[in-house]
XYZ file of C-alpha atoms in Angstrom:
167
model
C 4.073 15.689 7.702
C 3.821 16.480 11.409
C 1.584 13.605 12.529
C 2.568 9.969 12.368
C -0.987 9.014 11.339
C -1.490 8.230 7.664
C -5.005 6.821 8.157
C -6.653 5.694 11.386
C -10.163 5.676 9.850
C -11.328 8.471 12.155
C -12.456 10.780 9.393
C -10.471 11.675 6.296
C -6.753 10.814 6.190
C -4.781 13.755 7.710
C -2.652 14.325 4.585
C -5.742 14.845 2.462
C -5.051 11.915 0.130
C -7.811 9.534 -0.922
C -7.680 5.770 -1.124
C -8.146 4.280 -4.582
C -8.452 0.769 -5.961
C -6.026 0.109 -8.814
C -6.009 -3.065 -10.896
C -3.732 -4.324 -13.651
C -6.379 -3.219 -16.162
C -4.372 0.036 -16.400
C -1.770 -2.096 -18.233
C -4.068 -4.509 -20.120
C -4.672 -7.108 -17.393
C -8.048 -8.440 -16.323
C -7.856 -8.482 -12.512
C -10.683 -6.701 -10.746
C -11.847 -5.661 -7.342
C -13.274 -3.019 -5.126
C -12.299 -0.974 -2.104
C -14.899 -0.210 0.550
C -14.936 1.156 4.075
C -16.766 -1.313 6.297
C -16.668 -3.202 9.589
C -14.349 -6.229 9.451
C -14.091 -8.531 12.492
C -15.531 -5.786 14.701
C -13.292 -2.975 13.457
C -13.753 -0.186 10.908
C -11.487 -0.871 7.932
C -10.592 -0.139 4.330
C -11.275 -3.504 2.680
C -9.877 -4.574 -0.678
C -11.633 -7.547 -2.268
C -11.496 -9.024 -5.729
C -9.580 -11.443 -7.905
C -6.073 -11.330 -9.343
C -5.628 -12.856 -12.788
C -2.324 -13.461 -14.570
C -4.041 -13.332 -17.985
C -2.877 -10.687 -20.490
C 0.383 -10.199 -18.556
C -1.619 -8.961 -15.557
C -1.312 -9.893 -11.959
C -2.132 -7.220 -9.368
C -4.831 -5.520 -7.376
C -4.024 -2.712 -4.955
C -5.372 -0.123 -2.547
C -3.240 3.007 -2.662
C -3.126 6.449 -1.112
C -1.279 9.597 -2.111
C 0.190 11.071 1.068
C -0.637 14.633 -0.002
C -3.918 15.637 -1.614
C -2.129 17.288 -4.543
C 0.116 14.256 -5.192
C 3.251 16.028 -3.991
C 5.806 14.324 -1.785
C 6.096 14.430 1.993
C 9.166 14.150 4.194
C 9.058 10.896 6.165
C 12.776 10.864 6.978
C 12.121 11.403 10.708
C 10.432 7.980 10.908
C 11.807 4.431 11.054
C 9.078 2.628 9.152
C 5.393 1.900 8.767
C 3.020 0.310 11.267
C -0.253 -1.153 10.106
C -3.146 -3.187 11.438
C -4.375 -5.784 8.960
C -6.859 -8.616 8.776
C -7.136 -10.817 5.744
C -7.214 -14.187 4.108
C -3.866 -15.533 5.333
C -2.126 -14.637 2.076
C 1.073 -12.678 1.511
C 0.768 -9.076 0.315
C 3.154 -6.311 -0.631
C 3.496 -2.829 0.741
C 4.827 -0.633 -2.065
C 6.242 2.868 -1.720
C 6.572 5.477 -4.439
C 8.843 8.498 -4.243
C 9.646 11.324 -6.636
C 12.331 8.999 -8.098
C 9.701 6.489 -9.291
C 8.809 7.306 -12.892
C 7.285 4.083 -14.278
C 4.145 2.239 -13.065
C 6.096 -0.985 -12.416
C 8.725 0.693 -10.220
C 8.453 0.885 -6.425
C 10.150 0.081 -3.139
C 8.717 -3.147 -1.751
C 8.310 -5.140 1.442
C 6.124 -8.206 2.062
C 3.760 -9.114 4.895
C 1.169 -11.776 5.645
C -2.439 -10.835 6.483
C -3.800 -13.400 8.964
C -7.506 -13.986 9.557
C -7.508 -11.940 12.799
C -6.464 -8.322 13.318
C -2.677 -8.184 13.552
C -0.255 -5.314 14.124
C 2.670 -5.305 11.692
C 5.729 -3.077 11.578
C 7.815 -2.740 8.446
C 11.092 -0.848 8.936
C 12.084 1.267 5.951
C 15.385 -0.647 5.691
C 13.374 -3.770 4.696
C 12.068 -2.089 1.527
C 13.955 -3.013 -1.612
C 13.906 -1.168 -4.928
C 11.991 -2.922 -7.708
C 13.112 -2.121 -11.266
C 14.927 1.066 -10.301
C 18.363 1.851 -8.991
C 17.749 4.936 -6.839
C 17.975 4.393 -3.092
C 14.793 4.984 -1.101
C 14.637 8.732 -0.383
C 12.206 9.114 2.516
C 12.268 12.897 2.211
C 10.368 12.522 -1.083
C 7.691 9.899 -0.310
C 4.498 10.267 -2.364
C 2.345 7.149 -2.327
C 1.757 3.950 -0.369
C 0.048 0.870 -1.790
C -1.033 -2.437 -0.295
C -0.859 -4.916 -3.134
C -1.877 -8.447 -4.053
C 0.621 -9.224 -6.794
C 1.907 -12.163 -8.802
C -0.460 -14.828 -7.473
C -3.793 -15.622 -9.107
C -6.922 -15.951 -7.031
C -9.123 -14.160 -4.546
C -8.050 -11.105 -2.559
C -9.425 -10.110 0.833
C -7.331 -7.574 2.734
C -8.560 -5.153 5.406
C -6.553 -2.216 6.746
C -7.566 -0.803 10.117
C -4.738 1.654 10.710
C -1.637 2.940 8.909
C 1.036 5.091 10.571
C 4.632 6.132 10.391
C 6.635 5.071 13.452
């Protein structure tokens, strides 16, 4: 990937990937939500809203993007981390990374952030991401997917993303 931009909401994401809304229903849960592009606090954003439920061993709602349109990996090893602009409900969220080493739906590399009620710039260095249910070290040369996730806490979700970049 030559550009640091993953999605700045000025047209389609440069890598060709599309944002999707994924809920725990893929694993039997009952959480639900939607992902829309709309104006949030005066700024164009991808907005994830819904409700997380812990029923039926569920507990997540996420907006995710494949970095390449065909689902292949990209080389992000020239970058130090991810920078994002978020606005939300004051709750804590996860930023999850998937590489070619991630084989199971519950595996990822994870970092946490809080989404305050006003637009806020956040940087998450790659060295803050920890493996979840896998032993392979994070291989940035094989990065495939990024997800912003409400996970493990029941209740409403309201998270807006105004910009996502490598830095």
